Every structure is written in structure tokens, then in C-alpha cells.
Amino acid sequence: MYTSSKANHILIGHVISSETSVESSLQCMKYCARMANGQCKSFNHNKVTGECQLNNETGRDETDDMKIRKGYNHYYISKTEPIILP
């Protein structure tokens, strides 16, 4: 399951794969879920540009790698929280 950690935020330095023309955060989540060996632990999605970045880390905890970036939403795996998509 995934939950949004922060709107208008992006996790940088941990991108392992990128997709373009991804219309929804749900579609981006599916790319992440299908990645082999559970390598994808979070994703950044920009619904305006359609960019979907798959990450090998989460931005759930405070980290210098989490940056404010207008238009992006960061999602991470959570086993205890419900799925929240904008």
C-alpha cells in the first residue's frame, strides 16, 4: 500500500527508474508495485508533466533528500496507513 507523504515535495538522489506520460499517481504506483524484488520503495509523480520517478528509498523520515518541488507529490510504502491519492 502507498500513502502520500507530502504534496509539492520530491525525493531526490534515489531514482532507479523513470517513466514519462504517466497520467495518474495510480498508474505510477502500479509501475512501482511491478518492479522486481521490491526495489521500488516510493515514487514521485508530477501530474502536469506526467513524470513518474521510482525510488529505492522513502522520504517518510526527515531527510535532506526531500525537497520542495511544486507540482510533484511523493508517495511511499506504508503497511499501516490507507492509500491516499489526490
XYZ file of C-alpha atoms in Angstrom, residues 2 16 31-42 54-58 77 79:
21
model
C 1.109 3.585 -0.575
C 16.147 3.973 -10.030
C 4.851 0.789 -12.125
C 6.408 0.853 -8.661
C 4.485 -2.209 -7.452
C 5.518 -4.226 -10.527
C 9.245 -3.574 -10.073
C 11.126 -6.816 -9.377
C 12.408 -7.781 -5.931
C 10.591 -4.943 -4.160
C 13.270 -2.492 -5.264
C 10.772 0.373 -5.548
C 10.009 1.774 -2.097
C 8.492 5.111 -3.106
C 10.584 5.284 -8.962
C 12.831 5.404 -5.876
C 14.800 2.805 -3.914
C 14.265 4.715 -0.645
C 11.365 6.529 1.009
C 5.051 2.292 1.094
C 1.692 -1.158 5.670
